[in-house]
Short mmCIF file of C-alpha atoms (C1' of nucleotides) in Angstrom, two decimals:
data_model
loop_
_atom_site.label_atom_id
_atom_site.label_comp_id
_atom_site.label_asym_id
_atom_site.label_seq_id
_atom_site.Cartn_x
_atom_site.Cartn_y
_atom_site.Cartn_z
CA MET A 1 85.49 81.59 94.89
CA ALA A 2 82.53 79.23 95.03
CA SER A 3 81.69 77.58 91.78
CA THR A 4 78.06 76.53 92.08
CA VAL A 5 76.27 77.16 88.84
CA ILE A 6 73.06 79.06 89.12
CA ARG A 7 70.38 78.08 86.67
CA LEU A 8 67.52 80.40 86.00
CA GLY A 9 65.36 81.40 83.10
CA GLY A 10 67.54 84.28 82.00
CA ALA A 11 71.16 85.03 82.74
CA PRO A 12 71.71 85.67 86.45
CA SER A 13 72.35 89.27 87.46
CA PRO A 14 75.88 90.32 88.40
CA LEU A 15 74.79 90.75 92.00
CA THR A 16 73.56 87.17 92.18
CA LEU A 17 76.85 85.92 90.84
CA LEU A 18 78.75 88.18 93.19
CA LEU A 19 76.86 86.87 96.21
CA ASN A 20 77.32 83.33 94.96
CA SER A 21 81.06 83.89 94.76
CA TYR A 22 81.16 84.65 98.47
CA ALA A 23 78.94 81.77 99.58
CA ALA A 24 77.31 79.20 97.34
CA LEU A 25 73.61 80.01 97.04
CA SER A 26 70.76 77.58 96.71
CA ALA A 27 68.53 77.91 93.66
CA ASP A 28 65.84 79.32 95.94
CA ASP A 29 68.16 81.98 97.30
CA ALA A 30 69.26 82.95 93.84
CA ALA A 31 65.69 83.17 92.63
CA ALA A 32 64.76 85.30 95.65
CA VAL A 33 67.58 87.71 94.88
CA GLU A 34 66.62 87.94 91.23
CA GLY A 35 62.99 88.40 92.14
CA ALA A 36 63.60 91.20 94.61
CA LEU A 37 65.13 93.49 92.04
CA GLY A 38 62.95 96.50 91.29
CA GLU A 39 62.59 98.89 88.42
CA VAL A 40 65.62 99.43 86.21
CA ARG A 41 66.72 102.88 85.12
CA THR A 42 69.38 104.14 82.76
CA HIS A 43 71.68 107.10 83.30
CA PRO A 44 74.13 108.66 80.87
CA VAL A 45 77.72 109.38 81.80
CA SER A 46 78.01 112.83 83.27
CA THR A 47 80.69 114.76 85.04
CA ASP A 48 78.55 116.79 87.37
CA PHE A 49 75.42 114.68 87.57
CA GLN A 50 75.20 113.13 90.97
CA LEU A 51 73.34 109.92 91.37
CA ASN A 52 72.69 110.58 95.00
CA GLU A 53 70.83 113.76 94.19
CA VAL A 54 68.39 111.83 92.07
CA HIS A 55 67.88 108.61 93.99
CA ASP A 56 68.11 108.23 97.70
CA GLN A 57 67.29 104.54 97.81
CA PRO A 58 69.67 101.62 97.53
CA MET A 59 70.38 100.57 93.98
CA THR A 60 72.36 97.79 92.39
CA LEU A 61 74.57 98.44 89.42
CA ILE A 62 73.48 96.22 86.55
CA SER A 63 75.85 97.48 83.91
CA GLY A 64 78.39 100.27 83.61
CA TRP A 65 80.74 101.74 86.17
CA ALA A 66 80.31 104.50 88.74
CA ALA A 67 82.35 106.02 91.55
CA GLU A 68 82.11 107.57 94.96
CA THR A 69 84.14 110.74 94.76
CA VAL A 70 85.32 113.75 96.71
CA LEU A 71 85.83 117.04 94.94
CA LEU A 72 88.39 119.43 96.43
CA GLU A 73 88.01 123.16 96.34
CA ASP A 74 90.71 123.63 93.73
CA GLY A 75 89.12 121.13 91.38
CA ARG A 76 91.24 118.13 92.22
CA ARG A 77 89.24 114.99 92.63
CA GLN A 78 89.69 111.76 94.51
CA ILE A 79 87.77 108.64 93.61
CA VAL A 80 87.33 106.84 96.89
CA ARG A 81 85.51 103.77 95.63
CA LEU A 82 84.91 102.30 92.22
CA LEU A 83 81.48 100.77 91.72
CA LEU A 84 81.22 97.86 89.29
CA PRO A 85 78.39 95.74 88.01
CA GLY A 86 76.86 93.78 90.86
CA ASP A 87 77.79 96.34 93.48
CA VAL A 88 75.15 97.80 95.74
CA ILE A 89 75.03 101.58 95.89
CA GLU A 90 73.76 103.25 99.03
CA PRO A 91 73.41 106.96 98.29
CA GLY A 92 72.46 107.76 101.85
CA GLU A 93 75.64 106.31 103.27
CA ALA A 94 77.69 108.00 100.60
CA ARG A 95 76.20 111.39 101.36
CA ARG A 96 76.79 111.00 105.09
CA ALA A 97 80.45 110.38 104.29
CA GLY A 98 80.66 113.48 102.12
CA LEU A 99 80.83 111.50 98.89
CA SER A 100 79.15 112.07 95.57
CA VAL A 101 78.09 109.11 93.47
CA THR A 102 78.91 109.76 89.83
CA PRO A 103 78.49 107.57 86.77
CA LEU A 104 81.81 106.96 85.02
CA THR A 105 80.11 105.37 82.02
CA ALA A 106 76.50 105.05 80.99
CA ILE A 107 74.92 102.87 83.64
CA ARG A 108 71.84 100.83 84.35
CA VAL A 109 70.79 100.65 87.96
CA GLY A 110 68.05 98.62 89.55
CA ASP A 111 65.96 99.66 92.53
CA ALA A 112 67.35 97.58 95.39
CA ARG A 113 65.10 98.60 98.26
CA ARG A 114 63.41 95.22 98.61
CA LEU A 115 66.67 93.48 97.81
CA VAL A 116 68.62 95.14 100.59
CA ALA A 117 65.81 94.47 103.04
CA LEU A 118 65.85 90.83 101.97
CA LEU A 119 69.61 90.55 102.30
CA ASN A 120 69.76 92.29 105.67
CA ALA A 121 67.22 89.82 107.02
CA ALA A 122 68.73 86.78 105.32
CA GLU A 123 70.10 83.85 107.28
CA GLY A 124 72.14 80.87 106.17
CA GLN A 125 74.22 81.01 103.04
CA LEU A 126 72.53 84.09 101.63
CA GLY A 127 73.09 86.07 104.80
CA ARG A 128 76.66 84.86 104.92
CA ALA A 129 77.26 85.86 101.31
CA TRP A 130 75.85 89.34 101.96
CA ARG A 131 77.99 89.87 105.05
CA ARG A 132 81.10 88.72 103.23
CA LEU A 133 80.33 90.95 100.29
CA ARG A 134 80.07 93.95 102.59
CA GLN A 135 83.21 92.95 104.41
CA ALA A 136 85.03 92.71 101.09
CA ALA A 137 83.99 96.26 100.23
CA GLN A 138 85.39 97.45 103.53
CA ASN A 139 88.61 95.51 102.95
CA ARG A 140 89.03 97.16 99.59
CA LEU A 141 88.90 100.55 101.23
CA VAL A 142 91.58 99.52 103.70
CA ARG A 143 93.70 98.16 100.91
CA HIS A 144 93.26 101.38 99.00
CA VAL A 145 94.69 103.29 101.94
CA VAL A 146 97.76 101.06 101.84
CA ARG A 147 98.08 101.49 98.09
CA LEU A 148 97.94 105.26 98.33
CA GLY A 149 100.13 105.46 101.37
CA ARG A 150 102.88 103.02 100.60
CA LEU A 151 102.95 101.76 97.01
CA SER A 152 104.68 103.32 94.02
CA ALA A 153 102.73 104.37 90.96
CA SER A 154 103.27 101.14 89.08
CA ASP A 155 102.62 98.98 92.12
CA ARG A 156 99.42 100.89 92.78
CA THR A 157 98.29 100.44 89.24
CA ALA A 158 99.14 96.75 89.17
CA ASP A 159 97.37 96.14 92.43
CA LEU A 160 94.27 97.95 91.27
CA MET A 161 94.17 95.92 88.09
CA LEU A 162 94.25 92.72 90.07
CA GLU A 163 91.45 93.98 92.28
CA LEU A 164 89.31 94.95 89.33
CA HIS A 165 89.94 91.64 87.64
CA ASP A 166 89.00 89.68 90.73
CA ARG A 167 85.83 91.69 91.24
CA GLN A 168 84.74 91.24 87.66
CA ARG A 169 85.43 87.54 87.69
CA ARG A 170 83.31 87.19 90.80
CA ALA A 171 80.51 89.11 89.12
CA GLY A 172 80.82 86.93 86.06
CA VAL A 173 81.75 89.74 83.70
CA ALA A 174 85.42 88.95 83.04
CA ALA A 175 87.32 86.09 81.43
CA ALA A 176 90.42 84.41 82.83
CA CYS A 177 92.90 87.02 81.71
CA THR A 178 90.88 89.85 80.22
CA MET A 179 88.44 92.34 81.63
CA HIS A 180 86.55 95.54 81.05
CA LEU A 181 88.36 98.74 81.92
CA PRO A 182 86.09 101.53 80.76
CA LEU A 183 88.06 104.22 82.56
CA THR A 184 89.87 107.15 81.03
CA GLN A 185 93.37 107.73 82.26
CA GLU A 186 92.04 110.76 84.08
CA MET A 187 89.65 108.57 86.08
CA LEU A 188 92.46 106.16 86.87
CA ALA A 189 94.56 109.11 87.98
CA ASP A 190 91.80 110.36 90.25
CA HIS A 191 91.53 106.95 91.84
CA LEU A 192 95.23 106.19 92.13
CA GLY A 193 96.19 109.62 93.43
CA LEU A 194 98.42 110.37 90.44
CA SER A 195 98.53 112.88 87.61
CA ILE A 196 97.10 111.98 84.22
CA VAL A 197 100.47 112.18 82.57
CA HIS A 198 102.04 109.86 85.06
CA VAL A 199 99.27 107.32 84.73
CA ASN A 200 99.92 107.33 81.01
CA ARG A 201 103.60 106.63 81.51
CA THR A 202 102.97 104.04 84.19
CA LEU A 203 100.63 102.11 81.91
CA GLN A 204 103.22 102.21 79.16
CA GLN A 205 105.77 100.86 81.59
CA LEU A 206 103.52 97.98 82.60
CA ARG A 207 102.85 97.24 78.95
CA ARG A 208 106.56 97.26 78.10
CA ASP A 209 107.10 94.85 80.97
CA GLY A 210 104.50 92.58 79.44
CA LEU A 211 102.21 92.81 82.45
CA ILE A 212 99.12 94.70 81.32
CA TYR A 213 97.82 95.53 77.90
CA TYR A 214 95.21 98.24 77.97
CA GLN A 215 93.31 99.55 75.02
CA GLY A 216 89.87 100.63 74.06
CA GLY A 217 88.09 99.91 77.28
CA ARG A 218 89.58 96.49 77.86
CA ALA A 219 92.65 95.25 79.68
CA VAL A 220 94.56 92.00 79.36
CA ILE A 221 96.44 90.57 82.29
CA ASN A 222 99.00 88.12 81.08
CA GLU A 223 100.69 86.82 84.15
CA PRO A 224 98.70 87.49 87.30
CA GLU A 225 101.45 85.99 89.44
CA ARG A 226 104.09 88.34 88.11
CA LEU A 227 101.69 91.23 88.43
CA ALA A 228 100.91 90.29 92.00
CA ALA A 229 104.60 90.21 92.74
CA ALA A 230 104.84 93.71 91.30
CA ALA A 231 102.07 94.87 93.58
CA GLY A 232 104.28 94.00 96.51
CA PHE A 233 101.98 92.82 99.25
CA GLY A 234 99.78 89.87 99.91
CA ARG A 235 96.79 89.24 97.69
CA MET B 1 79.23 119.12 119.34
CA ALA B 2 76.66 118.60 122.10
CA SER B 3 77.53 120.22 125.36
CA THR B 4 75.44 118.47 127.97
CA VAL B 5 77.44 117.94 131.11
CA ILE B 6 77.40 114.46 132.51
CA ARG B 7 77.54 114.18 136.27
CA LEU B 8 78.56 110.99 137.89
CA GLY B 9 80.46 109.86 140.91
CA GLY B 10 83.82 109.68 139.18
CA ALA B 11 85.01 111.31 136.00
CA PRO B 12 83.09 110.04 132.98
CA SER B 13 85.00 107.70 130.68
CA PRO B 14 86.25 109.03 127.33
CA LEU B 15 83.75 106.82 125.53
CA THR B 16 80.86 108.35 127.43
CA LEU B 17 82.02 111.82 126.53
CA LEU B 18 82.56 110.76 122.95
CA LEU B 19 79.05 109.39 122.66
CA ASN B 20 77.69 112.47 124.35
CA SER B 21 79.43 114.64 121.77
CA TYR B 22 77.47 112.95 118.99
CA ALA B 23 74.08 113.05 120.73
CA ALA B 24 73.36 114.44 124.17
CA LEU B 25 72.88 111.57 126.59
CA SER B 26 70.54 111.40 129.55
CA ALA B 27 72.07 110.74 132.93
CA ASP B 28 70.58 107.25 132.77
CA ASP B 29 72.18 106.54 129.43
CA ALA B 30 75.51 107.77 130.65
CA ALA B 31 75.28 105.66 133.77
CA ALA B 32 74.37 102.61 131.69
CA VAL B 33 77.42 103.11 129.50
CA GLU B 34 79.68 103.54 132.49
CA GLY B 35 78.18 100.51 134.16
CA ALA B 36 78.58 98.22 131.18
CA LEU B 37 82.34 98.56 131.08
CA GLY B 38 84.09 95.33 132.02
CA GLU B 39 87.47 94.45 133.39
CA VAL B 40 90.31 96.85 132.63
CA ARG B 41 93.71 95.62 131.46
CA THR B 42 97.00 97.32 130.83
CA HIS B 43 99.36 96.69 127.94
CA PRO B 44 102.85 98.05 127.38
CA VAL B 45 103.89 99.64 124.08
CA SER B 46 105.29 97.00 121.80
CA THR B 47 106.26 96.90 118.16
CA ASP B 48 105.33 93.35 117.40
CA PHE B 49 102.76 92.63 120.05
CA GLN B 50 99.36 92.40 118.48
CA LEU B 51 96.35 93.17 120.54
CA ASN B 52 94.14 91.07 118.33
CA GLU B 53 96.20 88.00 119.06
CA VAL B 54 95.51 88.37 122.74
CA HIS B 55 91.94 89.56 122.92
CA ASP B 56 89.26 88.75 120.45
CA GLN B 57 86.48 90.65 122.16
CA PRO B 58 85.53 94.29 121.70
CA MET B 59 87.44 96.65 123.91
CA THR B 60 87.34 100.34 124.57
CA LEU B 61 90.49 102.36 124.83
CA ILE B 62 90.59 104.10 128.19
CA SER B 63 93.98 105.69 127.92
CA GLY B 64 96.87 105.60 125.48
CA TRP B 65 96.90 105.31 121.71
CA ALA B 66 96.86 102.31 119.39
CA ALA B 67 96.65 101.71 115.67
CA GLU B 68 95.30 99.36 113.06
CA THR B 69 98.22 98.63 110.78
CA VAL B 70 99.28 96.73 107.68
CA LEU B 71 102.82 95.44 107.41
CA LEU B 72 104.24 95.02 103.91
CA GLU B 73 106.64 92.29 102.98
CA ASP B 74 109.59 94.64 102.70
CA GLY B 75 109.00 96.04 106.16
CA ARG B 76 107.16 99.20 105.17
CA ARG B 77 104.15 99.86 107.32
CA GLN B 78 100.90 101.71 106.87
CA ILE B 79 98.80 102.83 109.78
CA VAL B 80 95.26 102.65 108.53
CA ARG B 81 93.47 103.94 111.60
CA LEU B 82 94.60 105.66 114.74
CA LEU B 83 92.78 104.59 117.89
CA LEU B 84 92.41 107.20 120.63
CA PRO B 85 90.93 107.17 124.11
CA GLY B 86 87.21 106.53 123.88
CA ASP B 87 87.44 104.54 120.66
CA VAL B 88 86.02 101.07 120.48
CA ILE B 89 88.39 98.39 119.19
CA GLU B 90 86.93 95.39 117.40
CA PRO B 91 89.78 92.93 116.92
CA GLY B 92 87.60 90.56 114.92
CA GLU B 93 86.75 93.16 112.32
CA ALA B 94 90.33 94.28 112.15
CA ARG B 95 91.57 90.76 111.53
CA ARG B 96 89.02 90.16 108.80
CA ALA B 97 90.35 93.26 107.07
CA GLY B 98 93.93 92.06 107.32
CA LEU B 99 94.83 94.57 110.01
CA SER B 100 96.88 94.19 113.15
CA VAL B 101 95.99 96.16 116.24
CA THR B 102 99.13 97.49 117.86
CA PRO B 103 99.61 99.70 120.91
CA LEU B 104 101.48 102.89 120.05
CA THR B 105 101.88 103.82 123.69
CA ALA B 106 101.17 102.01 126.91
CA ILE B 107 97.41 101.54 126.95
CA ARG B 108 94.56 100.65 129.22
CA VAL B 109 91.67 98.87 127.59
CA GLY B 110 88.35 97.87 129.06
CA ASP B 111 86.34 94.80 128.14
CA ALA B 112 83.51 96.17 126.02
CA ARG B 113 81.49 93.04 125.28
CA ARG B 114 78.49 94.07 127.32
CA LEU B 115 78.94 97.66 126.26
CA VAL B 116 78.81 96.92 122.55
CA ALA B 117 75.81 94.69 123.03
CA LEU B 118 74.12 97.51 124.92
CA LEU B 119 74.97 100.08 122.27
CA ASN B 120 73.90 97.89 119.37
CA ALA B 121 70.54 97.40 121.00
CA ALA B 122 70.16 101.01 122.11
CA GLU B 123 67.36 103.22 120.86
CA GLY B 124 66.82 106.95 121.22
CA GLN B 125 69.70 109.28 121.87
CA LEU B 126 72.12 106.57 122.91
CA GLY B 127 71.48 104.56 119.77
CA ARG B 128 71.79 107.68 117.68
CA ALA B 129 75.09 108.61 119.34
CA TRP B 130 76.48 105.14 118.72
CA ARG B 131 75.48 105.17 115.06
CA ARG B 132 76.98 108.59 114.55
CA LEU B 133 80.16 107.57 116.28
CA ARG B 134 80.53 104.61 113.94
CA GLN B 135 79.66 106.75 110.95
CA ALA B 136 82.34 109.24 111.99
CA ALA B 137 84.93 106.45 112.07
CA GLN B 138 83.95 105.47 108.56
CA ASN B 139 84.12 109.09 107.41
CA ARG B 140 87.62 109.39 108.80
CA LEU B 141 88.72 106.46 106.68
CA VAL B 142 87.26 108.13 103.58
CA ARG B 143 88.95 111.36 104.46
CA HIS B 144 92.22 109.54 104.95
CA VAL B 145 91.97 108.22 101.41
CA VAL B 146 91.58 111.77 100.14
CA ARG B 147 94.49 112.94 102.24
CA LEU B 148 96.78 110.25 100.94
CA GLY B 149 95.60 110.55 97.38
CA ARG B 150 95.42 114.25 96.85
CA LEU B 151 97.03 116.34 99.59
CA SER B 152 100.65 117.44 99.89
CA ALA B 153 102.74 116.45 102.86
CA SER B 154 102.05 119.62 104.82
CA ASP B 155 98.36 119.61 103.96
CA ARG B 156 98.10 116.00 105.06
CA THR B 157 99.82 116.76 108.30
CA ALA B 158 97.72 119.83 109.00
CA ASP B 159 94.52 117.96 108.25
CA LEU B 160 95.48 115.09 110.50
CA MET B 161 96.26 117.45 113.34
CA LEU B 162 92.81 119.00 113.05
CA GLU B 163 91.24 115.56 113.06
CA LEU B 164 93.16 114.48 116.13
CA HIS B 165 92.31 117.69 117.93
CA ASP B 166 88.63 117.35 117.16
CA ARG B 167 88.56 113.74 118.29
CA GLN B 168 90.30 114.52 121.54
CA ARG B 169 88.06 117.43 122.28
CA ARG B 170 85.04 115.23 121.77
CA ALA B 171 86.50 112.65 124.12
CA GLY B 172 87.22 115.34 126.67
CA VAL B 173 90.97 114.85 126.67
CA ALA B 174 92.10 118.04 124.91
CA ALA B 175 91.96 121.73 125.63
CA ALA B 176 90.93 124.45 123.20
CA CYS B 177 94.22 124.72 121.39
CA THR B 178 96.40 121.99 122.78
CA MET B 179 96.31 118.23 122.68
CA HIS B 180 98.17 115.02 123.26
CA LEU B 181 100.31 113.78 120.41
CA PRO B 182 102.18 110.79 121.78
CA LEU B 183 103.42 109.68 118.38
CA THR B 184 106.98 109.41 117.20
CA GLN B 185 107.69 110.93 113.84
CA GLU B 186 108.02 107.41 112.52
CA MET B 187 104.43 106.63 113.54
CA LEU B 188 103.25 109.84 111.92
CA ALA B 189 105.15 108.87 108.79
CA ASP B 190 103.53 105.45 108.72
CA HIS B 191 100.13 107.03 108.99
CA LEU B 192 100.66 109.89 106.56
CA GLY B 193 102.36 107.78 103.91
CA LEU B 194 105.60 109.74 104.16
CA SER B 195 109.19 109.06 105.15
CA ILE B 196 110.42 109.87 108.63
CA VAL B 197 112.76 112.52 107.35
CA HIS B 198 110.07 114.25 105.41
CA VAL B 199 107.70 114.28 108.36
CA ASN B 200 110.41 115.94 110.36
CA ARG B 201 110.85 118.66 107.76
CA THR B 202 107.13 119.09 107.31
CA LEU B 203 106.63 119.62 111.02
CA GLN B 204 109.42 122.17 111.03
CA GLN B 205 107.73 123.94 108.17
CA LEU B 206 104.40 124.06 109.98
CA ARG B 207 106.15 125.33 113.08
CA ARG B 208 107.98 128.05 111.13
CA ASP B 209 104.63 129.07 109.68
CA GLY B 210 103.29 129.41 113.19
CA LEU B 211 100.65 126.74 112.69
CA ILE B 212 101.63 123.83 114.89
CA TYR B 213 104.03 123.53 117.75
CA TYR B 214 104.91 119.98 118.55
CA GLN B 215 107.12 118.81 121.36
CA GLY B 216 107.36 116.10 123.92
CA GLY B 217 104.11 114.36 123.25
CA ARG B 218 101.96 117.47 123.01
CA ALA B 219 100.95 119.70 120.15
CA VAL B 220 99.65 123.27 120.15
CA ILE B 221 97.35 124.48 117.43
CA ASN B 222 97.41 128.23 117.31
CA GLU B 223 95.03 129.20 114.58
CA PRO B 224 92.69 126.39 113.63
CA GLU B 225 91.19 128.51 110.85
CA ARG B 226 94.50 129.10 109.17
CA LEU B 227 95.42 125.46 109.61
CA ALA B 228 92.13 124.38 108.10
CA ALA B 229 92.82 126.62 105.15
CA ALA B 230 96.16 124.91 104.76
CA ALA B 231 94.49 121.54 104.74
CA GLY B 232 92.68 122.60 101.62
CA PHE B 233 89.30 120.96 101.74
CA GLY B 234 86.18 121.27 103.77
CA ARG B 235 86.22 120.41 107.42
"C1'" DC C 1 129.36 106.98 131.37
"C1'" DG C 2 127.96 104.41 127.51
"C1'" DC C 3 123.76 102.84 125.56
"C1'" DT C 4 119.59 103.31 122.84
"C1'" DC C 5 116.05 105.70 120.67
"C1'" DA C 6 114.15 109.82 118.70
"C1'" DA C 7 114.92 114.04 116.33
"C1'" DT C 8 117.57 116.58 113.19
"C1'" DT C 9 120.58 117.95 109.30
"C1'" DG C 10 122.93 117.60 104.72
"C1'" DA C 11 123.59 115.81 100.11
"C1'" DG C 12 122.08 113.64 96.22
"C1'" DG C 13 118.78 111.23 93.44
"C1'" DA C 14 114.41 108.93 92.13
"C1'" DG C 15 109.70 109.62 91.41
"C1'" DT C 16 105.97 112.61 90.11
"C1'" DA C 17 103.91 116.87 88.89
"C1'" DT C 18 103.22 120.63 85.77
"C1'" DC C 19 103.12 122.96 81.43
"C1'" DA C 20 102.75 122.83 76.67
"C1'" DA C 21 102.20 120.78 72.38
"C1'" DT C 22 100.84 117.08 69.07
"C1'" DG C 23 98.19 113.15 67.30
"C1'" DA C 24 94.16 110.33 67.14
"C1'" DT C 25 89.42 109.61 67.51
"C1'" DT C 26 84.75 110.75 67.73
"C1'" DG C 27 80.74 113.38 67.48
"C1'" DT C 28 78.27 117.52 65.32
"C1'" DG C 29 76.46 120.90 62.37
"C1'" DG C 30 76.66 122.74 57.85
"C1'" DC D 1 80.76 114.64 52.82
"C1'" DC D 2 83.70 117.96 55.18
"C1'" DA D 3 85.15 121.39 58.66
"C1'" DC D 4 85.04 121.98 63.36
"C1'" DA D 5 85.08 121.19 68.17
"C1'" DA D 6 85.83 118.18 71.92
"C1'" DT D 7 87.91 114.50 74.28
"C1'" DC D 8 91.49 111.34 75.09
"C1'" DA D 9 96.17 109.53 74.64
"C1'" DT D 10 100.79 110.61 74.08
"C1'" DT D 11 105.28 113.00 74.21
"C1'" DG D 12 108.99 116.28 75.65
"C1'" DA D 13 110.98 119.51 78.80
"C1'" DT D 14 111.46 121.18 83.21
"C1'" DA D 15 110.69 121.82 88.12
"C1'" DC D 16 109.58 120.30 92.38
"C1'" DT D 17 108.24 117.06 96.03
"C1'" DC D 18 109.68 113.57 98.51
"C1'" DC D 19 112.86 109.60 99.39
"C1'" DT D 20 117.22 107.40 100.60
"C1'" DC D 21 121.51 107.24 102.71
"C1'" DA D 22 124.60 108.79 106.07
"C1'" DA D 23 125.91 111.29 109.88
"C1'" DT D 24 125.12 114.13 113.97
"C1'" DT D 25 122.80 115.81 117.96
"C1'" DG D 26 120.01 115.42 121.97
"C1'" DA D 27 117.42 113.06 125.60
"C1'" DG D 28 116.48 109.46 128.76
"C1'" DC D 29 118.26 105.64 131.34
"C1'" DG D 30 120.61 101.59 133.45
#
DNA sequence: CGCTCAATTGAGGAGTATCAATGATTGTGG
DNA sequence: CCACAATCATTGATACTCCTCAATTGAGCG
C-alpha cells in the first residue's frame, strides 16, 4: 500500500485514497480526480429500490455501502459484490450481468461520468492505479468463488473480514484494527452463502476465539495474523 | 443465438463459431479470425503442469478442456473457470488473479496474439461479438457465485450442465441434447464446491430423475426445460 | 495378470439449515 | 409519555445436507 500523503483543500475523497493506495499519485493527478467528480446525490436504504433503475451512468460511492445482488425466484438472495466507499459503480455492467445494485445503508453517490472517462484515458501512475483497482475488484470476485466453494463458515467469515478491513484501510476509512461493518447478519448471510442463524453463531464463535468483535456497525480485528491463518489460504 | 452459416475451405474453428453465435459475422470477418490464428501446440493432461508457466501470450483453445484453478494450502482445490473449445485463455490475467491454468484433458491451443489484437481493435459485428463473448464470460463467473452461494448440490450440477451445453452448442461442438463432458467426478467436485462422493451421488440422483445421463465423457440432457426448472433461477 | 485410476457403495458424523420463540432496540402514532 | 409495530440479534430443538473415512468394484493398460 503506497503511503504518499495527498494534500488538498478539503479531505481527499475515498476514491482518491483508493487509487493512491494502488499507485502513488502526484498532487496534480489527485486534484484531477477530485475535480472530475460530478453532482452528489443521496439515497436512503431500501430493500427493493434499485440504483441501476434510477441512474445508468457510472457513479462513485462517497459514503455508505451498497451491493450487487441476484434475487432467486424463491426469494433467496445472493450478494455477489459488496460496494464500499471509494468504489466505482457501473450500473450498465451490472445490468448486463443480471445484477441489481441495491443500497445496504443510506448512501451518497457522486456522478462519475467525467471521472471514468478521465481514468480510462489516464497514463502513468494514475492509469496504473486505475487498472490495478479494477484488477483488484476482479480478484475479489475470484476469491469469493473460492470462499464459497471451499471454505467453512467461519473461514469464509474471517476471510471476508480481512478483505473488508483491507479495502477500508486503502480507502482511508478504517483504523489499524477497527472498521465499519454496517451490515445486518442477514446481509452477511446473503453474501457468505449461509443462513442468518448460522452467521449469528459463526460470529459468536469468532468472538469467543478472540478474533473478531462485532457490534453496532463496527468490527474490531484483534490479531490479523491469527485471523488470516483461520481463513486458510494466502492473503 | 445467431444462425448464420460460415463457409470456408475447412471447418470453422470453435472460436469463429462462438463469436458468430454472439453476433452474426460476415464471411470477411470470419476469414480474418481464421487467418489470425497462430501456431498450434499440443499439451498432455497434467495435474501440476501449469499452462501459464509455459506460455504467457493469449491462446485459444482448439480442442480439449482446461481450467483456471486455485490450490489451497491443505490441498483442496477450487476450479474457478472451465475453459472449453473456442475460449480465449489469457495467462497474464489469470496469474494476476492468483489463478493457475491447468489442462483437464489433452489440449490443442493456438497462439492468439494477433487474434486478440484484431478482436480488440474490431468494430461492427466482429467487435460486438467479441465484447459480448467477454461479457458472457464475466456473467458466468457471477452465476457461479450464485450457484455456490445459494444452490443445492443437485441444482448446482443441473445448472452447470445447462451452461456447458449452451457453451458447446455455441461453439458448434454439441448436438441438441448431447455434449462432451470429459471431466472426472473429482474435477466436477472441484468446480461445484462439493466432495467427490457427493458429486457421484448427485449425478446418480439426476440420472434416476431422468434428467442427465452421464457416461464415458459424454452427457445427455433429456429435458432441458425440466432441468432448468431444477436449477431454480432464470436462464 | 497385476497395476492404477475412476466410479461406486456403506456407515457414521460434522456442519448447516429450518422452524419457532424470546429479547432488545428503535421508530411511530396516539 | 406510552403502547405498538417493526427490525435485528439471539437461543433452542430438530432435521437434513453434505463430508469423511474406508472398502469395493470396474475399466483400461503395460
